[in-house]
Short mmCIF file of C-alpha atoms (C1' of nucleotides) in Angstrom, two decimals:
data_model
loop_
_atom_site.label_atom_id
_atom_site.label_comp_id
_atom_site.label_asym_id
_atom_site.label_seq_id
_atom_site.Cartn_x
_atom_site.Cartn_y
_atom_site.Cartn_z
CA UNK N 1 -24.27 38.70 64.54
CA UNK N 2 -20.63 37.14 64.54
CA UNK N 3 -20.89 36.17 60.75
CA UNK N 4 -21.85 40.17 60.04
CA UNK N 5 -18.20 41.02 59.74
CA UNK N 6 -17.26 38.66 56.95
CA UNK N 7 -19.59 40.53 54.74
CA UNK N 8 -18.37 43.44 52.53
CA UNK N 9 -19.25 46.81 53.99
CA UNK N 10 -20.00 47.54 50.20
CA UNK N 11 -18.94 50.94 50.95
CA UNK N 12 -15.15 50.68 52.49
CA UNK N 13 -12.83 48.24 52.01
CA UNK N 14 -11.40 46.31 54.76
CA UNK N 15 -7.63 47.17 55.61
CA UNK N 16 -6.04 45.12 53.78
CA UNK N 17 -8.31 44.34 50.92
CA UNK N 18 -7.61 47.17 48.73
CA UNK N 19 -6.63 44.84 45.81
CA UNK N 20 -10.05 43.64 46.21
CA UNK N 21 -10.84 47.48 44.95
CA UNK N 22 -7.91 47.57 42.56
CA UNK N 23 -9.86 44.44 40.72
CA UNK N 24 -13.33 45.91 40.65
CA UNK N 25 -11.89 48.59 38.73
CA UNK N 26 -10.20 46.84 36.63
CA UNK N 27 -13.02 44.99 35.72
CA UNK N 28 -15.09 47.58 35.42
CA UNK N 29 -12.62 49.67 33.51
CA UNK N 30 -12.50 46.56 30.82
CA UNK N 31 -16.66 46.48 30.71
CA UNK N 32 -16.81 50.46 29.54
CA UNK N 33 -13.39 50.34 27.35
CA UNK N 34 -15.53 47.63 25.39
CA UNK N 35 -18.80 48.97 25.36
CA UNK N 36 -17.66 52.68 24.86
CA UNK N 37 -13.96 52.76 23.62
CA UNK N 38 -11.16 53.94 25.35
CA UNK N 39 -11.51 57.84 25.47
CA UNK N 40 -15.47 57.48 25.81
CA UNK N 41 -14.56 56.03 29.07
CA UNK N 42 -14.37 59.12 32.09
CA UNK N 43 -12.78 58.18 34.63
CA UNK N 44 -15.97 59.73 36.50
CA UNK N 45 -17.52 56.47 34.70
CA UNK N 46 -15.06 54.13 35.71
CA UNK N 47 -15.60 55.17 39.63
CA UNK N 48 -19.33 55.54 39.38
CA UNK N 49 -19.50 51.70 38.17
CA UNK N 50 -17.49 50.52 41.06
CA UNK N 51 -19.34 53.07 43.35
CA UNK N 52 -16.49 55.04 44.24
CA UNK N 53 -15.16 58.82 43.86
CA UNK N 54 -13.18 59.11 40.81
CA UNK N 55 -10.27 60.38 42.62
CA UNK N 56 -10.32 57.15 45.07
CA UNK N 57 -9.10 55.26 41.60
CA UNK N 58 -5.60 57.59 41.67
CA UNK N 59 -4.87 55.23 44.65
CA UNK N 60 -5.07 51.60 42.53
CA UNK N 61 -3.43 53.32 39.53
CA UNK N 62 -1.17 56.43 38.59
CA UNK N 63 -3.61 58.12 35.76
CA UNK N 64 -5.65 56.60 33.08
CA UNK N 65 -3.43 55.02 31.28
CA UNK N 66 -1.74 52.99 33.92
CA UNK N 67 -5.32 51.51 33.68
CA UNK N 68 -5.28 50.44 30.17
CA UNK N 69 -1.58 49.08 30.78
CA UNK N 70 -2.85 47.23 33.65
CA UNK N 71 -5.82 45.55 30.71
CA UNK N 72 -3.08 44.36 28.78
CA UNK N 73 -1.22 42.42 30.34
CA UNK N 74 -3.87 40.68 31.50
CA UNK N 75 -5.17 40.34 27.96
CA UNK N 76 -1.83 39.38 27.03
CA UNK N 77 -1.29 36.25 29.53
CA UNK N 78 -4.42 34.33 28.33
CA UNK N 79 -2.93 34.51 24.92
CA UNK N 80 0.78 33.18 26.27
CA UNK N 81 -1.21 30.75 28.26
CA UNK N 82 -2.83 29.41 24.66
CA UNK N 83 0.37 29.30 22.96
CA UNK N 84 2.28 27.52 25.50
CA UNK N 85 -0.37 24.84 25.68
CA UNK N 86 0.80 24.59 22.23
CA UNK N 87 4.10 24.22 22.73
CA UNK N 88 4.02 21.51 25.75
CA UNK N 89 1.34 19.68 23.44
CA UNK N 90 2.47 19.79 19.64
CA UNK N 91 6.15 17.84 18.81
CA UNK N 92 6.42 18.64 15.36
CA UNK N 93 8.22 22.48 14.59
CA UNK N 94 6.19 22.33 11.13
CA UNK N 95 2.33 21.61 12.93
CA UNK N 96 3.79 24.17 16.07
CA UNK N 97 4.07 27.75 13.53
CA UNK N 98 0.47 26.23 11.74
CA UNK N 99 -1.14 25.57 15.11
CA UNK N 100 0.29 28.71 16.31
CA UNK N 101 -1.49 30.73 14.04
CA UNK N 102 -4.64 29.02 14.23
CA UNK N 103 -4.81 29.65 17.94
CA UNK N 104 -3.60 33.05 17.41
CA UNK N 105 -6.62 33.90 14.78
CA UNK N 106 -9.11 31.81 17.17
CA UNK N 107 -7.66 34.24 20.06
CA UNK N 108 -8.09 37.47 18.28
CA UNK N 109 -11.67 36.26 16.70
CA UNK N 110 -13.11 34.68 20.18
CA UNK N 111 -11.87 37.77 22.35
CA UNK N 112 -12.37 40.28 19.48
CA UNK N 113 -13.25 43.24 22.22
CA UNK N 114 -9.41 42.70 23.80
CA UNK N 115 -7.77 42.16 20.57
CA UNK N 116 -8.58 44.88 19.34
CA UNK N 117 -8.09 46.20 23.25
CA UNK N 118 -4.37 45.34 23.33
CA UNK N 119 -3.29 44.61 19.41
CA UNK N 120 -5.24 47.37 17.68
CA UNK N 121 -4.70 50.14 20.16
CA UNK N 122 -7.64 51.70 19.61
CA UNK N 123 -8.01 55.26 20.84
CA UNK N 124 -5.35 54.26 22.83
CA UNK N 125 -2.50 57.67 23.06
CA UNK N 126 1.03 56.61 21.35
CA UNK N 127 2.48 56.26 25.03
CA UNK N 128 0.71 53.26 26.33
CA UNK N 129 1.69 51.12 22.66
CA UNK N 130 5.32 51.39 23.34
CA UNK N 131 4.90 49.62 26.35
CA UNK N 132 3.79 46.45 24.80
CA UNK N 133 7.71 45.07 23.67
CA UNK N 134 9.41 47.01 26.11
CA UNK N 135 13.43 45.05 26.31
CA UNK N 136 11.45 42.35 26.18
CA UNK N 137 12.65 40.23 29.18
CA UNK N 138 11.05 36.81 29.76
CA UNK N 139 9.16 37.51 33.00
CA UNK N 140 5.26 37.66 32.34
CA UNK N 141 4.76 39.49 35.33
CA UNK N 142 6.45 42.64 34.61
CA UNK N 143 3.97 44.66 33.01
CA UNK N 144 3.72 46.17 29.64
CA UNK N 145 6.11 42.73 28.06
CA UNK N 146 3.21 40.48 26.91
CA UNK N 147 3.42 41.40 23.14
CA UNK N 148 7.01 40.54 23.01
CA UNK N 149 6.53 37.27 24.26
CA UNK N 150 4.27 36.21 22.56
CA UNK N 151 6.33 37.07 19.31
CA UNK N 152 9.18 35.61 21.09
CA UNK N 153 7.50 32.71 21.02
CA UNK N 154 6.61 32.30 17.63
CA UNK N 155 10.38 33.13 17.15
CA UNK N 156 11.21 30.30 18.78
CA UNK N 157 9.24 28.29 17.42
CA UNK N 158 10.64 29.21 13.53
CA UNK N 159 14.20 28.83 15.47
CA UNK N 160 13.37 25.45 16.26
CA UNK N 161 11.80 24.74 12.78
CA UNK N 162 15.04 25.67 11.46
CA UNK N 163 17.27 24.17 13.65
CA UNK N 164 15.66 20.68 12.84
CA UNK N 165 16.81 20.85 9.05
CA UNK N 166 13.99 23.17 7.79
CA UNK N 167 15.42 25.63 5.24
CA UNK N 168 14.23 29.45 5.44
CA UNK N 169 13.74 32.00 3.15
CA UNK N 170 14.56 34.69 5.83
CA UNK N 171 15.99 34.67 8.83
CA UNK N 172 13.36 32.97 11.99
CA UNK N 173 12.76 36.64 13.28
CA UNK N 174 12.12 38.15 9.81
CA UNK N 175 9.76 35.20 9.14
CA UNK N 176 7.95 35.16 12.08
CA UNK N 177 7.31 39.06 11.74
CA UNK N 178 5.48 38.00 8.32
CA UNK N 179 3.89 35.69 10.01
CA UNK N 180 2.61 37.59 12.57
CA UNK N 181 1.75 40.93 10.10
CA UNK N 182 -0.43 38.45 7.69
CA UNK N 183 -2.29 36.62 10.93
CA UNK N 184 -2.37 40.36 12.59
CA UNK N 185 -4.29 41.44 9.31
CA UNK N 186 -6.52 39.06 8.70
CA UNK N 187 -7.63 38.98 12.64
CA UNK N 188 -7.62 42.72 12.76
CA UNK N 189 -9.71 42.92 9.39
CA UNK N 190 -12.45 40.80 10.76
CA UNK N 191 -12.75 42.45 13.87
CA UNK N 192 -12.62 45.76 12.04
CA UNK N 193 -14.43 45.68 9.88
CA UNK N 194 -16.88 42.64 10.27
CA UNK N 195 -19.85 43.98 7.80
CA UNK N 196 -17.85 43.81 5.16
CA UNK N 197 -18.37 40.80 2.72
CA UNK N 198 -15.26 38.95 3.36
CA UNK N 199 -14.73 35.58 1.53
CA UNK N 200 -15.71 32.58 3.58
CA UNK N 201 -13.87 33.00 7.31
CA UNK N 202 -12.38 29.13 7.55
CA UNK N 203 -11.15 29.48 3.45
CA UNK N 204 -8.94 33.08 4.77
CA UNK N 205 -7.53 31.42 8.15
CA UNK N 206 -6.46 28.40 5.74
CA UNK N 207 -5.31 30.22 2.57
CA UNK N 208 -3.36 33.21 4.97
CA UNK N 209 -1.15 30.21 6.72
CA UNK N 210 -0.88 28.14 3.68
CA UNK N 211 0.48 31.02 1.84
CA UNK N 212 3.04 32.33 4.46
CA UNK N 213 4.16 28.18 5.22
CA UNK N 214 4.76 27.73 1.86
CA UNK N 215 6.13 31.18 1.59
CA UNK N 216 8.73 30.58 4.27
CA UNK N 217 9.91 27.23 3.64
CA UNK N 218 12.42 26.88 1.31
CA UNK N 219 11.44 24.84 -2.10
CA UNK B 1 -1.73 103.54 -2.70
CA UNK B 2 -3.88 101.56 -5.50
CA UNK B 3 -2.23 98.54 -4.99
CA UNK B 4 -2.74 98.21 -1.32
CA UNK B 5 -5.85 96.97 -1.70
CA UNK B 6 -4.39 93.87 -3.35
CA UNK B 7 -2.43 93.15 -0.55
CA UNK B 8 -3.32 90.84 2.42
CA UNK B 9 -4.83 92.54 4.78
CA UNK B 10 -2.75 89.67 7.06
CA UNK B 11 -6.05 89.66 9.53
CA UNK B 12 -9.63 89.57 8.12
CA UNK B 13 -9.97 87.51 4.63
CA UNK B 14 -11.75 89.48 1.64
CA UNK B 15 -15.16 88.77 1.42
CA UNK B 16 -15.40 85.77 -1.41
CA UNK B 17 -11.84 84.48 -0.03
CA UNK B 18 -13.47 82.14 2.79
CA UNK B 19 -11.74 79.34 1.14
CA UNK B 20 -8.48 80.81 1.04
CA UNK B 21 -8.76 80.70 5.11
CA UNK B 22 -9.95 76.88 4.47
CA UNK B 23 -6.98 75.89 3.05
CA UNK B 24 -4.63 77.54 5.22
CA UNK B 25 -6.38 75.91 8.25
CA UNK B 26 -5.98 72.41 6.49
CA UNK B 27 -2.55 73.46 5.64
CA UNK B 28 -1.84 73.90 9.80
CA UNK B 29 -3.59 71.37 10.90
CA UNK B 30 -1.63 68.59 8.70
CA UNK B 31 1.73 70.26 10.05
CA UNK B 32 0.56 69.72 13.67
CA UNK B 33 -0.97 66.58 13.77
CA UNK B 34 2.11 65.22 11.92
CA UNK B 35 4.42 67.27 14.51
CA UNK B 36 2.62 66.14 17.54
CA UNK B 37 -0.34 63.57 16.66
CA UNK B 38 -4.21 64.19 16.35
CA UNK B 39 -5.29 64.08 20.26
CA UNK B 40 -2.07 65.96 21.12
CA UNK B 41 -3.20 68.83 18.66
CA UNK B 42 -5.76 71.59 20.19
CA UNK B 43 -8.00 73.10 18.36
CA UNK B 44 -6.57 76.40 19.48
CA UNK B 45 -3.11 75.67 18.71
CA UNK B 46 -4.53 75.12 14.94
CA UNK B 47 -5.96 78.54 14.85
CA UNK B 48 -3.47 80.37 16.68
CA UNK B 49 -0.72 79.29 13.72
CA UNK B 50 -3.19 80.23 11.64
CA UNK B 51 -3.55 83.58 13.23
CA UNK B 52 -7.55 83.63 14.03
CA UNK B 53 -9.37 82.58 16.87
CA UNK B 54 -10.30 79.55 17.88
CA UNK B 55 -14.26 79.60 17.04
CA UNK B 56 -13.46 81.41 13.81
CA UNK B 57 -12.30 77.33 12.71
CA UNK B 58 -15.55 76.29 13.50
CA UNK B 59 -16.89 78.50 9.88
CA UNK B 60 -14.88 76.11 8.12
CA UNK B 61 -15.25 72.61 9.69
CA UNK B 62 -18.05 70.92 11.73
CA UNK B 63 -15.16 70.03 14.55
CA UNK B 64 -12.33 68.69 14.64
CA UNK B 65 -12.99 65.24 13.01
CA UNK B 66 -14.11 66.91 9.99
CA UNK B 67 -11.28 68.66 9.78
CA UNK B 68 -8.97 65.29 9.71
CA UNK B 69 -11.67 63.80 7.50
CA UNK B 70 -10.95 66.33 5.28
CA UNK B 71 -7.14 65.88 5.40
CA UNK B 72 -7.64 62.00 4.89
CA UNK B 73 -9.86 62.13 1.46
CA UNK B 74 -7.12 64.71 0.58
CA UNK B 75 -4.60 62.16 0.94
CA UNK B 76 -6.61 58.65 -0.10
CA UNK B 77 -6.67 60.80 -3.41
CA UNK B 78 -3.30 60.76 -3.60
CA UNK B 79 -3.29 56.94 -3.33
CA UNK B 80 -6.05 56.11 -5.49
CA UNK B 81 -3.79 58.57 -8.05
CA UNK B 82 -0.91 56.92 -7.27
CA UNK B 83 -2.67 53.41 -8.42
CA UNK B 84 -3.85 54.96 -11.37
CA UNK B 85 -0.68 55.63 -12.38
CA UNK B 86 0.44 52.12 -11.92
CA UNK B 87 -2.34 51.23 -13.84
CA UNK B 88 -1.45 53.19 -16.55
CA UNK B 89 1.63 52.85 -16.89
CA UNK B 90 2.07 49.41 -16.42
CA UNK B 91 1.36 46.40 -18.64
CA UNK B 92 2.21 43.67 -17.11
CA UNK B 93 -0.72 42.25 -14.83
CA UNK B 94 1.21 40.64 -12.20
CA UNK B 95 4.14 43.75 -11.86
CA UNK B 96 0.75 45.53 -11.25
CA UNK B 97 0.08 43.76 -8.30
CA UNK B 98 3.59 44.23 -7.11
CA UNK B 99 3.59 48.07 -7.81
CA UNK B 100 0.42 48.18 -6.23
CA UNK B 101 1.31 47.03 -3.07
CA UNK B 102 4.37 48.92 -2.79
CA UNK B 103 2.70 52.16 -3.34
CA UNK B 104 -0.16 50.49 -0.38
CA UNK B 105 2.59 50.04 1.34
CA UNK B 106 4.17 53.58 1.02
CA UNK B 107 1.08 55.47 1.27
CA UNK B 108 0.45 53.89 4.50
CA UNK B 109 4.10 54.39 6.16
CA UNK B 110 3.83 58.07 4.79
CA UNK B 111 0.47 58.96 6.10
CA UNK B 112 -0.18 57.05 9.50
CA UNK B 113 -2.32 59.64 10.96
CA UNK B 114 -4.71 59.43 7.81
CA UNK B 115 -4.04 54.97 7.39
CA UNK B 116 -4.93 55.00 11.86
CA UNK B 117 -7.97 56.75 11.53
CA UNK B 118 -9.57 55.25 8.26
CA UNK B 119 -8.22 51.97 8.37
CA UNK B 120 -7.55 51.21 12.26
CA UNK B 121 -10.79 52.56 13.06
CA UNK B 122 -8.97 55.35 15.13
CA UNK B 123 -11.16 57.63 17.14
CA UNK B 124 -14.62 58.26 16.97
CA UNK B 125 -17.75 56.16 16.63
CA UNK B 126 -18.50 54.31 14.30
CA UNK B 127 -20.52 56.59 11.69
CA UNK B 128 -16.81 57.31 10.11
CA UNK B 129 -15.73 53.28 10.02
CA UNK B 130 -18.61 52.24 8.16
CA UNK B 131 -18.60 54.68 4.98
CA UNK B 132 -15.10 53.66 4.72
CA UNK B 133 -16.88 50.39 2.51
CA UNK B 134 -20.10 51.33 2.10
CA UNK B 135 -22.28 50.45 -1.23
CA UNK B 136 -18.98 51.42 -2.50
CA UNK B 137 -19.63 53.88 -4.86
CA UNK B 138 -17.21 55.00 -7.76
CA UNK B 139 -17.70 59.00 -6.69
CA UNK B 140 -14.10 59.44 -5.03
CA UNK B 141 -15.00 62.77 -4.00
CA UNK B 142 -17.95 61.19 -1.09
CA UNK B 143 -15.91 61.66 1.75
CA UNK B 144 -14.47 58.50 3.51
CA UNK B 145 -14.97 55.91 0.54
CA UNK B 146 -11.25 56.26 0.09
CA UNK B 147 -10.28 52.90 1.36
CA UNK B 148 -12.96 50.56 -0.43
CA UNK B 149 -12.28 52.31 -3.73
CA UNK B 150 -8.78 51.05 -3.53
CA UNK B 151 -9.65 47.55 -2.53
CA UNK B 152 -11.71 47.66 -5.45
CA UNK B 153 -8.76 48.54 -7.35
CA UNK B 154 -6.55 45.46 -6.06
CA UNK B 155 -9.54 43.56 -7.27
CA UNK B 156 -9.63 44.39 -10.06
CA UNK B 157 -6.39 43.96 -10.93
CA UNK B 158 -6.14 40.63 -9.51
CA UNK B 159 -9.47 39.84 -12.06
CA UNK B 160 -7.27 41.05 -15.17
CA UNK B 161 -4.70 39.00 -13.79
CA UNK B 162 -6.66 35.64 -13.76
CA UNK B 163 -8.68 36.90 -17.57
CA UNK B 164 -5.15 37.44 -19.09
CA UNK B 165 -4.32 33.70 -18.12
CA UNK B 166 -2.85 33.61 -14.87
CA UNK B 167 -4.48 30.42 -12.85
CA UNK B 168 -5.21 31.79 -9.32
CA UNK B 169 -5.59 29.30 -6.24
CA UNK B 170 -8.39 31.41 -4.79
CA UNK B 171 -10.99 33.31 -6.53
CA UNK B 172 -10.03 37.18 -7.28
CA UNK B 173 -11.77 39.16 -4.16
CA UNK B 174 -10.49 36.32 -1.73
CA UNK B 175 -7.10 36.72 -3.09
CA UNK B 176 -7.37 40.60 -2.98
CA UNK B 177 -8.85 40.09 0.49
CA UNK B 178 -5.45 38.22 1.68
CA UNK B 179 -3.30 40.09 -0.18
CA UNK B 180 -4.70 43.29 1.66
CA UNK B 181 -4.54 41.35 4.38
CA UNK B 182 -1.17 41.02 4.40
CA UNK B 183 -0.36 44.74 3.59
CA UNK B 184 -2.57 45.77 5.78
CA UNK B 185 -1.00 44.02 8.57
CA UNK B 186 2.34 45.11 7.60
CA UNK B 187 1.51 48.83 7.42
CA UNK B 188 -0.49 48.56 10.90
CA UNK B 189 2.28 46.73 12.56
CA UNK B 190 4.77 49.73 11.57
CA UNK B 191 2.32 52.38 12.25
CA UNK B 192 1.01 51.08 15.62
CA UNK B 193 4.26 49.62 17.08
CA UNK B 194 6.99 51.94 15.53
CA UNK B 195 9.64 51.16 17.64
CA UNK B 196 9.71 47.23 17.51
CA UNK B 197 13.10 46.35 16.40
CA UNK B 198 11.57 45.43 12.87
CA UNK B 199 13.70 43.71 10.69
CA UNK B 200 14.38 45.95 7.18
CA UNK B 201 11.75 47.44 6.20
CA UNK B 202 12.67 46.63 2.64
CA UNK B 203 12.80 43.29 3.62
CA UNK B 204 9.95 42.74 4.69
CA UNK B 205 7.82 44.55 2.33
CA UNK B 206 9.41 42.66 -0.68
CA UNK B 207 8.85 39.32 1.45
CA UNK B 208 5.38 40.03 2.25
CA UNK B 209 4.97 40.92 -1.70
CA UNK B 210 6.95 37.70 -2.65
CA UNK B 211 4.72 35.45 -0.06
CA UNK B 212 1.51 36.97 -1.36
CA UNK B 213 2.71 36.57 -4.88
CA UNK B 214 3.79 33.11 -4.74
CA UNK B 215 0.54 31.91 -2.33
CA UNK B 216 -1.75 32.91 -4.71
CA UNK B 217 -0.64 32.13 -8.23
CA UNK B 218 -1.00 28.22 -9.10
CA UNK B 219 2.32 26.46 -9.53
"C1'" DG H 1 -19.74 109.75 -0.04
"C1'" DG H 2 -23.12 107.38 2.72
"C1'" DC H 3 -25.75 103.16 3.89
"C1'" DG H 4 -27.43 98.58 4.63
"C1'" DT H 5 -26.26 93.79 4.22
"C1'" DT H 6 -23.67 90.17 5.63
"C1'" DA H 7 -19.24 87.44 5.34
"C1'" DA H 8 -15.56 87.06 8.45
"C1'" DC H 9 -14.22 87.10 12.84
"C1'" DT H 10 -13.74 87.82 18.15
"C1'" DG H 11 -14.47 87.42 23.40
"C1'" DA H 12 -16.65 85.28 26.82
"C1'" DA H 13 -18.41 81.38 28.35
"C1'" DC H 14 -20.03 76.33 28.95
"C1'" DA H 15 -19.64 71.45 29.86
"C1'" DT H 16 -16.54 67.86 30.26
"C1'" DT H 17 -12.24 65.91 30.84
"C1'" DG H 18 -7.95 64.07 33.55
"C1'" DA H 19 -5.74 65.06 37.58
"C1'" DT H 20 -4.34 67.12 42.38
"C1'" DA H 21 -4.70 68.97 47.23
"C1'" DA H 22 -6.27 68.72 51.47
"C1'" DG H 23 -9.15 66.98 54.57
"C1'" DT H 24 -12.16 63.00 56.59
"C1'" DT H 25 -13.56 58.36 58.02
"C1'" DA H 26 -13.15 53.87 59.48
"C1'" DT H 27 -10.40 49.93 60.51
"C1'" DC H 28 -6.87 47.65 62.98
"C1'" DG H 29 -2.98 46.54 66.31
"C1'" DG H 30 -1.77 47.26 70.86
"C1'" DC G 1 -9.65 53.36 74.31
"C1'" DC G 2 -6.06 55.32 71.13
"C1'" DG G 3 -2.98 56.39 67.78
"C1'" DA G 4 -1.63 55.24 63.16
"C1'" DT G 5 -2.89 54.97 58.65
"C1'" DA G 6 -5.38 52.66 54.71
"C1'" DA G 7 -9.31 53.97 52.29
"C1'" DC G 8 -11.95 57.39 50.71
"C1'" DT G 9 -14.36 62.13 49.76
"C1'" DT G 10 -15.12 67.02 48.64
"C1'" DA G 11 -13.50 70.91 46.41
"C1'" DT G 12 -10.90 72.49 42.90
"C1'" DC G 13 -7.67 73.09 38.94
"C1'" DA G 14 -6.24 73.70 34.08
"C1'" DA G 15 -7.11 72.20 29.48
"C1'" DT G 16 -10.14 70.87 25.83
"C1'" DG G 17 -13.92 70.88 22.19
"C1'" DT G 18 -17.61 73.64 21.21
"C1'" DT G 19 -21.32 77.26 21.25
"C1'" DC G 20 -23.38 81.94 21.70
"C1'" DA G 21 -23.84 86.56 21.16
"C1'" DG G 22 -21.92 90.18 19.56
"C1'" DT G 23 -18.46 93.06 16.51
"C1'" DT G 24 -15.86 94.49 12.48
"C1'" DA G 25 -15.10 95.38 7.87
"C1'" DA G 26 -15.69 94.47 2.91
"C1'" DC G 27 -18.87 94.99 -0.85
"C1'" DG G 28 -22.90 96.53 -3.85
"C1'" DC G 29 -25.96 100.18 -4.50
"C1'" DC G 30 -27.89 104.79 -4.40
#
DNA sequence: GGCGTTAACTGAACATTGATAAGTTATCGG
DNA sequence: CCGATAACTTATCAATGTTCAGTTAACGCC
């Protein structure tokens, strides 16, 4: 009966192990946001899924929104995770801002559910956006920074474009705030509204970087 | 004492003047959800500016999402008026695109409660997001066909653009699709993230326009 | 004027929500 | 075994959208 212990009470959680807890909401928390939206989602819900009482979650998080906060980040680090791949992989400034955006579309169309989680801020109450550029410092653990550095990083990128004798129409940050608005609505679009008839998906991704490329660069 | 009875009784409407009430509520209702937002307004604190109770709203709208349907076809006429004009008014195929963006683009900063819940999907399941494109009919006054009726206007546009001449690189609904893209993402970026240190707004709507422009017209 | 019909409206209440207060249980170190 | 306390529950709150059952008053008609 020695090896009894090592398995989860499934009621209780062990002294220390409440982050065990704080996960299995989280993750349950991300399952209903999806399948029912964000203010479909009861807290009641929430705890019922993880088999808890509702108030037990006001231990793992302040109120509901320090939930969705806590969804978004996480959302956000796979996508910094992509682009830095990117980054470490691709030499050339120019083939960096076009692979950038085709990982950024391929993001938002592969994980259309947390796109549209984090980006789109669906039924999501005006206080929990602001969070997502907050003074923007570079640590990725603080929470509530992700969308600022991830549009840091396309900054940078256009920075560096420019730096190695590329002329710009606009400045890097006003050009990578195209950027990002033209990628953001043609990802957002899809995911939005996907019965629509939209022209051929591949033709859009193509034609929406070609035109802001040869939109940026100076002729 | 003849004329009193012309007066306002200031409580209980006359009996034909139901819509009177209507219009008032609609008239309260678009102050507070532009003072405060849509969730942040109460049903009750509608009816109390009104002056009648809060059930007595429930004669003139289903609930509460009728009521901002209401305000949003009120609104997406202005738009679709506003494009009307431009069409009008203006010769000149490709300042009609221009124009028409612009005034997009204005309608959208303008109105974000009505652009979040029609064209971000705000809210609510998705009965509302699906008429927004549906079949598409020409009958502006079916309620939610706001936004496909002005796609179809950028579309058609674009097609007088390409008959009076004008080589396109795409055909005419995928470049309406990118250029909408584009605006679209620009609106939703202001709209959802407000207080992102934005370059000028100026700026970047005449960029966007000039990027779109240049992208899609053969050189 | 009196009367019945009914549009316009009210008061009380319901179910559900996010959130809090106060108490309980079980785990662990010593 | 024991005291501390992390982990959790039950009871409860105020606010919200919405409904129900009734009430009031404007109007046409005699």
């Amino acid at each position: 009966m020695t090896g009894f212990a090592t398995v989860l009470p499934a009621g209780r959680k062990r002294r220390g192990e409440g982050h065990t807890r704080r996960e299995e909401i989280l993750q349950a928390a991300k399952d209903l946001f999806l399948e029912q939206g964000y203010d479909s989602t009861t807290i009641r819900r929430i705890a019922d899924r993880v088999g808890i009482s509702a108030p037990a979650l006001y231990l793992y998080f302040k109120d509901k929104e320090a939930l969705m906060l806590a969804l978004c980040d996480q959302t956000f680090a796979h996508l910094i995770e992509a682009v830095g791949e990117i980054e470490r992989t691709v030499a050339d400034p120019l083939e960096r801002v076009r692979r950038f955006g085709e990982a950024y579309v391929q993001f938002g169309l592969s994980h259309p559910d947390e796109y549209r989680l984090v980006f789109l801020g669906a039924n999501i109450p005006e206080a929990i956006r602001k969070v997502g550029h907050k003074a923007a410092t570079d640590d990725p653990t603080k929470p509530g920074v992700g969308g600022a550095l991830v549009f840091k990083r396309l900054v940078g990128i256009l920075t560096e474009l420019e730096a190695s004798g590329t002329k710009l129409n606009y400045p890097p940050d006003t050009c990578g705030e195209l950027c990002w608005m033209g990628l953001h609505g043609l990802v957002s679009a899809f995911i939005l509204k996907p019965e629509f008839p939209w022209s051929d998906r591949e033709l859009l991704v193509k034609g929406m970087l070609d035109i802001h490329l040869k939109g940026i660069l100076r002729t």
